XYZ file of C-alpha atoms in Angstrom:
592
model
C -45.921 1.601 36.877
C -43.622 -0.541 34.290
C -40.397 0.191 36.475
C -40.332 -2.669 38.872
C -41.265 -5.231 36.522
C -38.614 -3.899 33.788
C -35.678 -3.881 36.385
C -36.790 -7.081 37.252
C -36.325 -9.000 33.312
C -33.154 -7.065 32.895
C -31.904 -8.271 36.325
C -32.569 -11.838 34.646
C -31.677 -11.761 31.761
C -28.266 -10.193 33.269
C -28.090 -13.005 35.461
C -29.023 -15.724 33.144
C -27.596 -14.052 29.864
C -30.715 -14.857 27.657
C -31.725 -12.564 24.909
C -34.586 -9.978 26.509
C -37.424 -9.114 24.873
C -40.177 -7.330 26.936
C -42.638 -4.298 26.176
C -42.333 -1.258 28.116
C -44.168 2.507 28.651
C -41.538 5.474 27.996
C -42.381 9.068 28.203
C -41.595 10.891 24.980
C -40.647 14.439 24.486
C -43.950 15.582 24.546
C -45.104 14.130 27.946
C -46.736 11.496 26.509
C -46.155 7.561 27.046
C -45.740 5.255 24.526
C -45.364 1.701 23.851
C -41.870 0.143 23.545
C -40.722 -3.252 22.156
C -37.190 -3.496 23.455
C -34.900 -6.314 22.370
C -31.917 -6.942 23.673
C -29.002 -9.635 23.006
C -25.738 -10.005 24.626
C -22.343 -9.984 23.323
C -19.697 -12.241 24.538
C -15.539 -12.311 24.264
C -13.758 -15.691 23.327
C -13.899 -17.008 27.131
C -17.891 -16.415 26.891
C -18.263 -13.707 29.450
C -20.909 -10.959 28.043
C -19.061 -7.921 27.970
C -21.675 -5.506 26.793
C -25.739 -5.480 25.546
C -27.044 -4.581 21.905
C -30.486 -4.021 21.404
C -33.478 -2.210 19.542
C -36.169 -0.395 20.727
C -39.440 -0.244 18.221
C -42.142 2.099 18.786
C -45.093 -0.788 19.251
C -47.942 2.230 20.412
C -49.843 1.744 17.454
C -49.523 -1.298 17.643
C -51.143 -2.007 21.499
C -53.269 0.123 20.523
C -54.772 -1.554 17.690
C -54.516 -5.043 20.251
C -56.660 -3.174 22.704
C -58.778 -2.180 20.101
C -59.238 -6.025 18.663
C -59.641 -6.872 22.341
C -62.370 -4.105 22.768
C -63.741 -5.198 19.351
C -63.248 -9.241 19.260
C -66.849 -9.437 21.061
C -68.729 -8.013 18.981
C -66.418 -8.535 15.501
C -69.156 -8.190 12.972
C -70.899 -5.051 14.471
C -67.704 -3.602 14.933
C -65.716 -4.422 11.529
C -65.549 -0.520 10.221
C -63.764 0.536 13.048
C -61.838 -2.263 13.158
C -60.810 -1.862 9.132
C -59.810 1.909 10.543
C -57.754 0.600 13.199
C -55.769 -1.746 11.012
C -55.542 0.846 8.631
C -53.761 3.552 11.231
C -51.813 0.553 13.008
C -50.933 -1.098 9.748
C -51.910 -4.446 11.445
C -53.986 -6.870 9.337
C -57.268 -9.010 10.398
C -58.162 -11.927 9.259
C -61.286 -14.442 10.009
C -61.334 -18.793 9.138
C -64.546 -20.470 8.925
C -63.609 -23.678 9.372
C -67.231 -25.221 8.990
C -67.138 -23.329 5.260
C -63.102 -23.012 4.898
C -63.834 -19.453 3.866
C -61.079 -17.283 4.477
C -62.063 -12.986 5.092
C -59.458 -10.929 4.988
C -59.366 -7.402 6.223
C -57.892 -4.649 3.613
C -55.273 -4.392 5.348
C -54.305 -8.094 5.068
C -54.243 -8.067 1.679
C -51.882 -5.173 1.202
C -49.580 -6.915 3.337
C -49.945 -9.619 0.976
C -49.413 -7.521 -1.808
C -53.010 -7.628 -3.432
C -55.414 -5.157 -4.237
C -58.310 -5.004 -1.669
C -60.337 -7.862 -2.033
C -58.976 -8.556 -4.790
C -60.793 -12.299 -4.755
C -61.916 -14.892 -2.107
C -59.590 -16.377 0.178
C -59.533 -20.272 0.869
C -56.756 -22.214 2.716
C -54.948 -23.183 -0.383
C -54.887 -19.659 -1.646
C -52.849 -18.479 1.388
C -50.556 -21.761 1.605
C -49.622 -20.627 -2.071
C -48.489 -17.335 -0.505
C -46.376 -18.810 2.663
C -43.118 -19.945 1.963
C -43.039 -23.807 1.690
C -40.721 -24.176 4.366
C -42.415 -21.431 6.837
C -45.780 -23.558 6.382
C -44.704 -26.483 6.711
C -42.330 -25.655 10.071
C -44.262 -22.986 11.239
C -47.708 -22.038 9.871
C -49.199 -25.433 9.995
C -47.895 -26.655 13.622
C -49.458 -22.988 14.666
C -52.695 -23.475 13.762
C -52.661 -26.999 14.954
C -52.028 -26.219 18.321
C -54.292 -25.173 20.058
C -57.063 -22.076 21.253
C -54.058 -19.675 20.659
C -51.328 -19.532 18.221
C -48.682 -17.701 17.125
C -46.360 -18.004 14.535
C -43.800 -15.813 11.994
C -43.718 -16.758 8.096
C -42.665 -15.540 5.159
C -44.685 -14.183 2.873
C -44.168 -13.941 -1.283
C -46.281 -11.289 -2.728
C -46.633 -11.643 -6.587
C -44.167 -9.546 -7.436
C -41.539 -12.076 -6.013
C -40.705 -9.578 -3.095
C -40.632 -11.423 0.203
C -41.635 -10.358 3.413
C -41.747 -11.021 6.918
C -45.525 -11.558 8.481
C -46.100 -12.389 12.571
C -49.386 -13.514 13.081
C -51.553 -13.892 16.006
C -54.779 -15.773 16.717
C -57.597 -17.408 18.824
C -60.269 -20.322 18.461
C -63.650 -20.116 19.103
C -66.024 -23.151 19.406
C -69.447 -24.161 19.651
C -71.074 -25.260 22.881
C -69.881 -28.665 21.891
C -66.600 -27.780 22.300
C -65.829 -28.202 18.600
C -63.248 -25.199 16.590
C -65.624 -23.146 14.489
C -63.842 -20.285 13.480
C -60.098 -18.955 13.473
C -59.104 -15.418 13.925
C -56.614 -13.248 14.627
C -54.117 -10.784 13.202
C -51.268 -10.388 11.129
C -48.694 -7.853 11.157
C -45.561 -7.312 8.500
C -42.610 -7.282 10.284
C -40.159 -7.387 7.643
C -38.056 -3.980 8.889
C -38.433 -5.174 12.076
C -36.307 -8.489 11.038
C -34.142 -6.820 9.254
C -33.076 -4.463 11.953
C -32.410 -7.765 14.451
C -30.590 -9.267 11.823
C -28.263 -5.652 11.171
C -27.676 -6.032 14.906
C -26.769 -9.536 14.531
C -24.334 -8.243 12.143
C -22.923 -5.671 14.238
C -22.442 -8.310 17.228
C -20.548 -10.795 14.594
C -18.685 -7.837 12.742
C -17.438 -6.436 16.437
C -16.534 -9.869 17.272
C -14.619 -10.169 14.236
C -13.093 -7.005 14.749
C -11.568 -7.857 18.052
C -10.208 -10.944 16.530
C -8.344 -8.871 13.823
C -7.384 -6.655 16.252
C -5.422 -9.167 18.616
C -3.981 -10.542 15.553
C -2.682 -7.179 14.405
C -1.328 -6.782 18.256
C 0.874 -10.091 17.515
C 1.757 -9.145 14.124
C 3.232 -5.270 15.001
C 3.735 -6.327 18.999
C 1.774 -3.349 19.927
C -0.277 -4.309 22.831
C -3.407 -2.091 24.223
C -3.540 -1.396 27.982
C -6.416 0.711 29.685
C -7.026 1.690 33.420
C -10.009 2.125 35.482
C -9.266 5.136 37.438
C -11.840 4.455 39.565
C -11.076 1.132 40.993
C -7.577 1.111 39.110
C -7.689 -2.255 37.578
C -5.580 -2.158 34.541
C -7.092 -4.565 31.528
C -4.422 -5.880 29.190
C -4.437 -7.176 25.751
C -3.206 -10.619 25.232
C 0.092 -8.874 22.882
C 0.572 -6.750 26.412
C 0.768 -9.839 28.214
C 3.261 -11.444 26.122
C 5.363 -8.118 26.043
C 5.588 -8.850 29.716
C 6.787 -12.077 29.389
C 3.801 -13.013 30.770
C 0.659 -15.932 29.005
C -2.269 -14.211 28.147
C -5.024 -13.436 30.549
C -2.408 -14.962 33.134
C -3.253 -12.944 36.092
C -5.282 -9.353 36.999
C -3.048 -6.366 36.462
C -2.983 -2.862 39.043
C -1.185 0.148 39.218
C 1.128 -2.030 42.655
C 1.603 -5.105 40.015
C 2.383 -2.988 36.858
C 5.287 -1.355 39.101
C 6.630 -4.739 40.265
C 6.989 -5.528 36.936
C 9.050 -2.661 35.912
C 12.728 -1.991 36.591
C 13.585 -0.393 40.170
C 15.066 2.803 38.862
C 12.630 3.512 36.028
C 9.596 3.452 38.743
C 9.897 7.489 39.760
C 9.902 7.755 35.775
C 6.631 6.031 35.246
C 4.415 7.810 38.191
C 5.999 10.825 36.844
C 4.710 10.667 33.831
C 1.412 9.285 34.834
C 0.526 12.086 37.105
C 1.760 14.170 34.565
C -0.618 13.182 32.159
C -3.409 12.269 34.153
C -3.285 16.651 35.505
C -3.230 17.207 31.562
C 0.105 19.173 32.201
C 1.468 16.435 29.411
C 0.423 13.759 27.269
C 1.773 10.627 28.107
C 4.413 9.500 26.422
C 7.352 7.169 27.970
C 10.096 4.666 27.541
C 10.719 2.283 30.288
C 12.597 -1.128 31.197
C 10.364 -4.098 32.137
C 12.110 -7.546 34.233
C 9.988 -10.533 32.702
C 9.470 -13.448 34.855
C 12.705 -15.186 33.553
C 15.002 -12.248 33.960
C 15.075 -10.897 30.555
C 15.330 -7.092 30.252
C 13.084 -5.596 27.865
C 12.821 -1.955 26.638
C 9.149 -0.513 25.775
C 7.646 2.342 24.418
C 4.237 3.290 25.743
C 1.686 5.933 25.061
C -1.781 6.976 25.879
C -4.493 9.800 26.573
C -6.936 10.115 29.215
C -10.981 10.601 29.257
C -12.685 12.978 31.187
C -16.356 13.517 32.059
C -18.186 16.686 31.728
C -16.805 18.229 34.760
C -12.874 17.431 33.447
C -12.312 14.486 36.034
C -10.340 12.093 34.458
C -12.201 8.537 34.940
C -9.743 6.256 32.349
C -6.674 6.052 30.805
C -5.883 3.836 27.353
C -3.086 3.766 25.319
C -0.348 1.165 23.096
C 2.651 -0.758 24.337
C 5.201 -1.652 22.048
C 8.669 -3.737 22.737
C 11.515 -1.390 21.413
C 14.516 -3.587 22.506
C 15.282 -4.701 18.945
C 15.088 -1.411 17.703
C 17.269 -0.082 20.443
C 20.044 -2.416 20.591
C 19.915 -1.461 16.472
C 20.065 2.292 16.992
C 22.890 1.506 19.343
C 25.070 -0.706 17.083
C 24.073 1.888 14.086
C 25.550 4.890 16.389
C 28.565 2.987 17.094
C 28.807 2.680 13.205
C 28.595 6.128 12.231
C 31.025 6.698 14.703
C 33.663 4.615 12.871
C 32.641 5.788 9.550
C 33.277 9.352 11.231
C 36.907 8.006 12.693
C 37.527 6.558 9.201
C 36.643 10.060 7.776
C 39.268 11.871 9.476
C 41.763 9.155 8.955
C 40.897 9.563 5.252
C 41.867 12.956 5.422
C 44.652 12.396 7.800
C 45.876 10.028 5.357
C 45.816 11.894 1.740
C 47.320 15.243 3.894
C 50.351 13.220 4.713
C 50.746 12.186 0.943
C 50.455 16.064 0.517
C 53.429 16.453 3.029
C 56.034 17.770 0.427
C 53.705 19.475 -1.485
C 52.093 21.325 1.595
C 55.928 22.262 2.720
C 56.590 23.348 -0.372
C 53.268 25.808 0.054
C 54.272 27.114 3.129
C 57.688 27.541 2.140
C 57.122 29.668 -0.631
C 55.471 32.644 1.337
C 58.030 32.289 4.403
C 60.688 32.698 1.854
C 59.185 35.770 0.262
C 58.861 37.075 3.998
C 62.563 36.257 4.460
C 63.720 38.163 1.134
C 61.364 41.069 2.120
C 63.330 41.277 5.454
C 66.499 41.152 3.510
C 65.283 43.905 1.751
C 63.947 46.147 4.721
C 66.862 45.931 6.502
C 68.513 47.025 3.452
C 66.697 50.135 3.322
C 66.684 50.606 7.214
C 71.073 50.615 6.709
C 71.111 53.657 4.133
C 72.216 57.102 5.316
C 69.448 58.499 5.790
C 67.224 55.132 5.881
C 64.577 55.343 3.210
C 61.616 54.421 5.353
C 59.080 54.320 2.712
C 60.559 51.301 0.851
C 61.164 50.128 4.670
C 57.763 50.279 5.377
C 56.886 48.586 2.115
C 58.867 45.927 2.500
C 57.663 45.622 6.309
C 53.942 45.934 4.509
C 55.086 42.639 2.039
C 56.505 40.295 5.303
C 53.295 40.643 6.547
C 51.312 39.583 3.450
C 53.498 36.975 3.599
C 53.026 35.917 7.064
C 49.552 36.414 7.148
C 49.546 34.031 3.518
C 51.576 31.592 5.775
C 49.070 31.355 8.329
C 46.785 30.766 6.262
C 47.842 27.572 4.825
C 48.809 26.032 8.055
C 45.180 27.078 9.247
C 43.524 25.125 6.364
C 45.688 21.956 7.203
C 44.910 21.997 10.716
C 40.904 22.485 9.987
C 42.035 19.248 7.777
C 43.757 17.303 10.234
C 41.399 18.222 13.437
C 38.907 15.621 14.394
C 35.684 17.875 15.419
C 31.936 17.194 15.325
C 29.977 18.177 11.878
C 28.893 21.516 12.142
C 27.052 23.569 9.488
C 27.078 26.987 8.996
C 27.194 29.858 6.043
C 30.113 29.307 3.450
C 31.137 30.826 0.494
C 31.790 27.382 -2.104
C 33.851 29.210 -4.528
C 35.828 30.384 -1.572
C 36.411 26.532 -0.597
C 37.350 25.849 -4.170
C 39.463 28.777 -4.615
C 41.746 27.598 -1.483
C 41.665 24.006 -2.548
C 43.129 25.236 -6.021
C 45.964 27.179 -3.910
C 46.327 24.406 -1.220
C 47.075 21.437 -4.049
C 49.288 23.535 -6.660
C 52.180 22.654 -5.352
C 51.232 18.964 -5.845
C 49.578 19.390 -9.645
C 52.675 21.097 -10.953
C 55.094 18.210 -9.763
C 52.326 15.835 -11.614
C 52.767 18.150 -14.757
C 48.841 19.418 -14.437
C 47.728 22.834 -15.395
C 44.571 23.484 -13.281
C 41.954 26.240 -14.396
C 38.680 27.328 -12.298
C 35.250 28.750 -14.203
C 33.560 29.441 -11.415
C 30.696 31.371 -11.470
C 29.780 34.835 -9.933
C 27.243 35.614 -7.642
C 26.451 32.419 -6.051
C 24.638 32.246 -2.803
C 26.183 30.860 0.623
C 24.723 27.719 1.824
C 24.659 26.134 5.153
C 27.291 23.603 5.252
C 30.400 22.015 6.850
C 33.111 23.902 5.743
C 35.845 20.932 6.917
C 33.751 18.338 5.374
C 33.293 20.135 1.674
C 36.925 20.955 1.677
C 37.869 17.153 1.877
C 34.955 16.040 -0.750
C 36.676 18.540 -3.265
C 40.119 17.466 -2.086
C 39.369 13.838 -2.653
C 38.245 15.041 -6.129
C 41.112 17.041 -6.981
C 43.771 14.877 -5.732
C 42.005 11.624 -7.742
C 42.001 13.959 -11.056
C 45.981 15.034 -10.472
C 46.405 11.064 -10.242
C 45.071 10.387 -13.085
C 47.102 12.687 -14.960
C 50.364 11.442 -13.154
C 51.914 9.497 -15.790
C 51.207 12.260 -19.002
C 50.021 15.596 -16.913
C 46.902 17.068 -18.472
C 44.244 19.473 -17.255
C 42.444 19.669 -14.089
C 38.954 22.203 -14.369
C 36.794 22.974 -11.537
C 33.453 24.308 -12.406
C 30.999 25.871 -9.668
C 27.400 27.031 -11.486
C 23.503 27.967 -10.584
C 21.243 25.052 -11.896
C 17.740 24.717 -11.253
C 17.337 26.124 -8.112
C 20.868 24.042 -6.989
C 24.546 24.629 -6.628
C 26.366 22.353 -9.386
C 30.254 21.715 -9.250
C 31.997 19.185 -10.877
C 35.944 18.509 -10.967
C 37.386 17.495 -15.000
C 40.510 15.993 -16.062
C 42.227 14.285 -19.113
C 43.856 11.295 -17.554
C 43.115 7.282 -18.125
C 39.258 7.518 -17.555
C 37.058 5.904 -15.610
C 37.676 1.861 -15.219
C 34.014 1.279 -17.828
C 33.475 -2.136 -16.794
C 33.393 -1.152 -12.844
C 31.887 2.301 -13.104
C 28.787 1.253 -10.818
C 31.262 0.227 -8.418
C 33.707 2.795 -7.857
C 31.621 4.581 -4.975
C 31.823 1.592 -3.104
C 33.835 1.443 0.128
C 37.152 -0.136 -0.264
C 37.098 -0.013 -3.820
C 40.092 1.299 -5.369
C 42.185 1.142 -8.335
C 45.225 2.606 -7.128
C 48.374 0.377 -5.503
C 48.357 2.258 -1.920
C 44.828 3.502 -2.023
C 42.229 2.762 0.913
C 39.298 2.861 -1.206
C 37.667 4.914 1.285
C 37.904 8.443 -0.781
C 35.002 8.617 -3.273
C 32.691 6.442 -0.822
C 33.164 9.100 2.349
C 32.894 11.724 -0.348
C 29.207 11.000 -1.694
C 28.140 10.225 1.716
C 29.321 13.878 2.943
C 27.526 15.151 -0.312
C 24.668 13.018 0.304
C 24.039 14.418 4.266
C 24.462 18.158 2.748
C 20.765 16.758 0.682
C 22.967 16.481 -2.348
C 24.040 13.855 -5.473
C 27.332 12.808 -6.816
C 28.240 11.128 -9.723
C 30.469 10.718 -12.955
C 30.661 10.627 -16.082
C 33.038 9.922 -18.708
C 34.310 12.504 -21.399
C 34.034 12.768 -24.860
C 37.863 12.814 -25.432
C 40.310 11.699 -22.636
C 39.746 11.209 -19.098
C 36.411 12.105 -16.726
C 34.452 14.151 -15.072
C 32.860 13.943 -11.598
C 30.281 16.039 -10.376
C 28.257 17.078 -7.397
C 24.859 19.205 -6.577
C 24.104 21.101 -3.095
C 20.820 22.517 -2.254
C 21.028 26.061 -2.181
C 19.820 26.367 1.272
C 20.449 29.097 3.777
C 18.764 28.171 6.930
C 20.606 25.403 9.451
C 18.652 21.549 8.286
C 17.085 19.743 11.590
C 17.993 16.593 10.399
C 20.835 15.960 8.093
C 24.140 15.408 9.048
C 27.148 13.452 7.930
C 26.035 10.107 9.942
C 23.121 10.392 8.007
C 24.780 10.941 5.100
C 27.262 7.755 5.590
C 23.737 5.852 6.170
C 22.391 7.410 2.618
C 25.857 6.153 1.424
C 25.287 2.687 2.557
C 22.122 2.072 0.597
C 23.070 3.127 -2.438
């Protein structure tokens, strides 16, 4: 019966966007209709358009029915007043009665506990209940109401005696005499204090979402994340103001669709998009892209762009949301930074291109030695091969030796070459001591022309660890070679230590030469820092950042006596990292 005339206020208050209040029938669970109060405000953006309605719905059934009892009872009031003090007691609605011939004041119970008294606690006169209605409420409110008219109706607040103040709405009629003179007031009052409360809560909530959208525009400026979401169903695409301004477009400028969005997006990343859209949108993937957008002035941006889709019971996606976020910046920096690790790489192998070819005699003089023991061994064999008969055993031995020899040869010339060749980091399982056991042979040609006894503690039983072979053999080259020239001028003692510490691999390379330069010590991991007439400065800095990709630290210290000592930690890891590798390493290198 209430249907028409409730589609009817919301369709104006829609139209008009005025707060709705109206009273309504709705069937509860049990079959039964009851009374509704529904209240209803709307909430607008910054333009003033009402994008969605707030409301609360109070169950009012006791109350109606304790109006339709006062209108059954108002007749007859004094016949009637037990049954009214019941109703008023179930309803929790108050009655009240003003003689205005006698300016006695009756109050039902009920009207007094909403006051906060006792049951008739005392008589009632008009200055007794002015004393209990805020000054401001009676004087705005309470007074104009019941100078108004036959009918009033009015809200106050009331201050019971403990201080506590509540909300009261009252309601009333005049009677007169035949005359046409007021006789008596009635009416009712009702506390409404929850009731208040729960507008003002939704007041709240409208404020604290309008403030919310505020903050979240101004977040969308601060990060340049925009928000995007489209209406699968009519596919208009709404934009945040950031999205707008991503585009190179002023907020709000003009509606956005699917056939816009495209225009605004680079020719050959088009296919890209609707791939991923329809990709996403048959939940095959989520939706996830990178694209190239042509503002309005020709500018080329790069964006990133995510989102999800909702579905509806059935699984039909109806929307799609998600972030935009201008990545051109961070691009164009990931480019120049690749393009930097890439020289840092080139400068690498130069590094080790470089200290090889001050090696040169020293590495001839490496190879030399086993070719000449191959050549003598020869000698020899032939030797044996010429007797009468040939003794083939020693033959054969000597044969046995040119191979050793050969093979001891190869060797060498097969470290250098892993030295010299310019190859892409690669990691796999190496024996350390092995690498420091060939560096040892590799560079004694060049510590005994320096005068420099070297000695190795290494220590037995340590694990393999994924690593780049190549790359450790120059960090302990760099090491060894800086010790031997620091021992140059006097000679001295070069010790390479390998041991287990605390779940790492710790080596560390010790000699007795001039010591570390105290004044600069924070400095000499710096690139281009060097001490030395010819050097490049490039050694110790390539070094820690090779160390530092493998997840490790370098350092030094100075010794006790003469000269110092530099050491280095691996993780004793023996699974292939995801993410570390020298570039990152050279990166590590440049913050420190």
């Amino acid at each position: 019966d209430d249907l028409e005339g409730q589609v009817r206020k919301w369709t104006d208050a829609i139209a008009t966007g005025k707060p709705l209040e109206t009273e309504v029938r709705l069937r509860s669970s049990d079959g039964q209709y009851r009374w509704q109060l529904d209240r209803g405000i709307p909430l607008r953006d910054e333009h003033g358009n009402i994008v969605k309605w707030y409301g609360v719905v109070t169950d009012i059934e006791d109350r109606k029915r304790a109006e339709e009892a006062l209108t059954v009872l108002s007749e007859d009031l004094r016949e009637s007043k037990a049954k009214l003090e019941k109703a008023q007691r179930i309803t929790h609605v108050g009655y009240w009665e003003w003689d205005l011939v006698s300016n006695r004041i009756n109050w039902s119970d009920e009207t007094y506990r909403i006051y906060g008294l006792r049951p008739q606690e005392y008589p009632m006169d008009i200055v007794k209940v002015q004393e209990k209605i805020h000054p401001e409420d009676w004087e705005s409110g309470m007074k104009v109401a019941l100078s108004a008219g036959d009918r009033f109706d009015a809200e106050c607040r009331v201050i019971r005696p403990t201080g506590e103040i509540r909300v009261a709405h009252f309601h009333g009629d005049v009677k007169r005499d035949a005359s046409g003179q007021p006789t008596q007031m009635f009416g009712t009052i009702q506390d409404i204090t929850e009731r208040k409360r729960a507008e003002e809560a939704l007041q709240l909530v409208s404020s604290d979402l309008q403030d919310s959208k505020a903050k979240l525009e101004e977040a969308q400026r601060i990060t340049h994340v925009g928000y995007w979401e489209r209406d699968l169903a009519t596919d208009r695409i709404t934009w945040s103001d950031e999205t707008y301004l991503i585009f190179g477009l002023r907020p709000q400028q003009q509606p956005i669709n699917l056939a816009v969005l495209r225009q605004k997006i680079h020719s050959e990343d088009r296919a890209l998009l609707s791939h991923a859209l329809d990709e996403a949108l048959a939940g095959r993937a989520r939706y996830d892209i990178e694209y190239r957008v042509l503002r309005p002035t020709g500018e080329l941006r790069v964006v990133h762009s995510t989102g999800d889709v909702k579905r509806d019971a059935s699984g039909k996606a109806y929307v799609m949301f998600g972030t935009v976020q201008d990545i051109t910046d961070r691009k164009r920096a990931e480019g120049e930074r690749e393009k930097l690790r890439q020289l840092e790489a080139d400068l690498a192998h130069v590094n080790r291109v470089s200290t090889l070819g001050e090696m040169a005699a020293s590495l001839a003089h490496e190879i030399k030695q086993p070719i000449a023991a191959a050549i003598t061994s020869a000698n020899t064999c032939i030797e044996w091969l010429s007797h009468e008969p040939p003794n083939l055993d020693r033959a054969r031995a000597a044969a046995a030796r040119i191979d050793g020899y050969g093979n001891r040869a190869a060797e060498i010339i097969d470290r250098i070459r892993s030295l010299y060749k310019k190859s892409p980091p690669r990691r796999e399982l190496v024996d350390t001591n092995g690498i420091l056991e060939e560096m040892l042979t590799l560079l004694e040609g060049e510590a005994s022309r320096s005068s420099v006894a070297m000695r190795a503690e290494l220590a037995a039983g340590l694990p393999k660890i994924m690593a780049d072979p190549v790359q450790l053999q120059q960090v302990f080259m760099n090491l060894m070679l800086n010790a031997i020239e620091a021992m140059m001028e006097s000679g001295g003692e070069l010790t390479v230590k390998s041991q287990m510490q605390d779940a790492q691999l710790q080596f560390s390379v010790s000699d007795t030469g001039v010591g570390l330069p105290m004044e600069k010590k924070d400095e000499i991991f710096s690139a281009f820092f060097t001490t030395k007439p010819q050097g490049s400065g490039m050694g110790l800095a390539i070094s820690r950042s090779i160390v530092e990709s493998h997840g490790g630290r370098l350092w030094a210290t100075a010794n006790a006596g003469r000269g110092a000592t530099f050491h280095f930690t691996l993780p004793a890891q023996t699974a292939e990292p995801t993410s570390s590798t020298f570039s990152a390493g050279l990166d590590a290198s440049r913050m420190n």
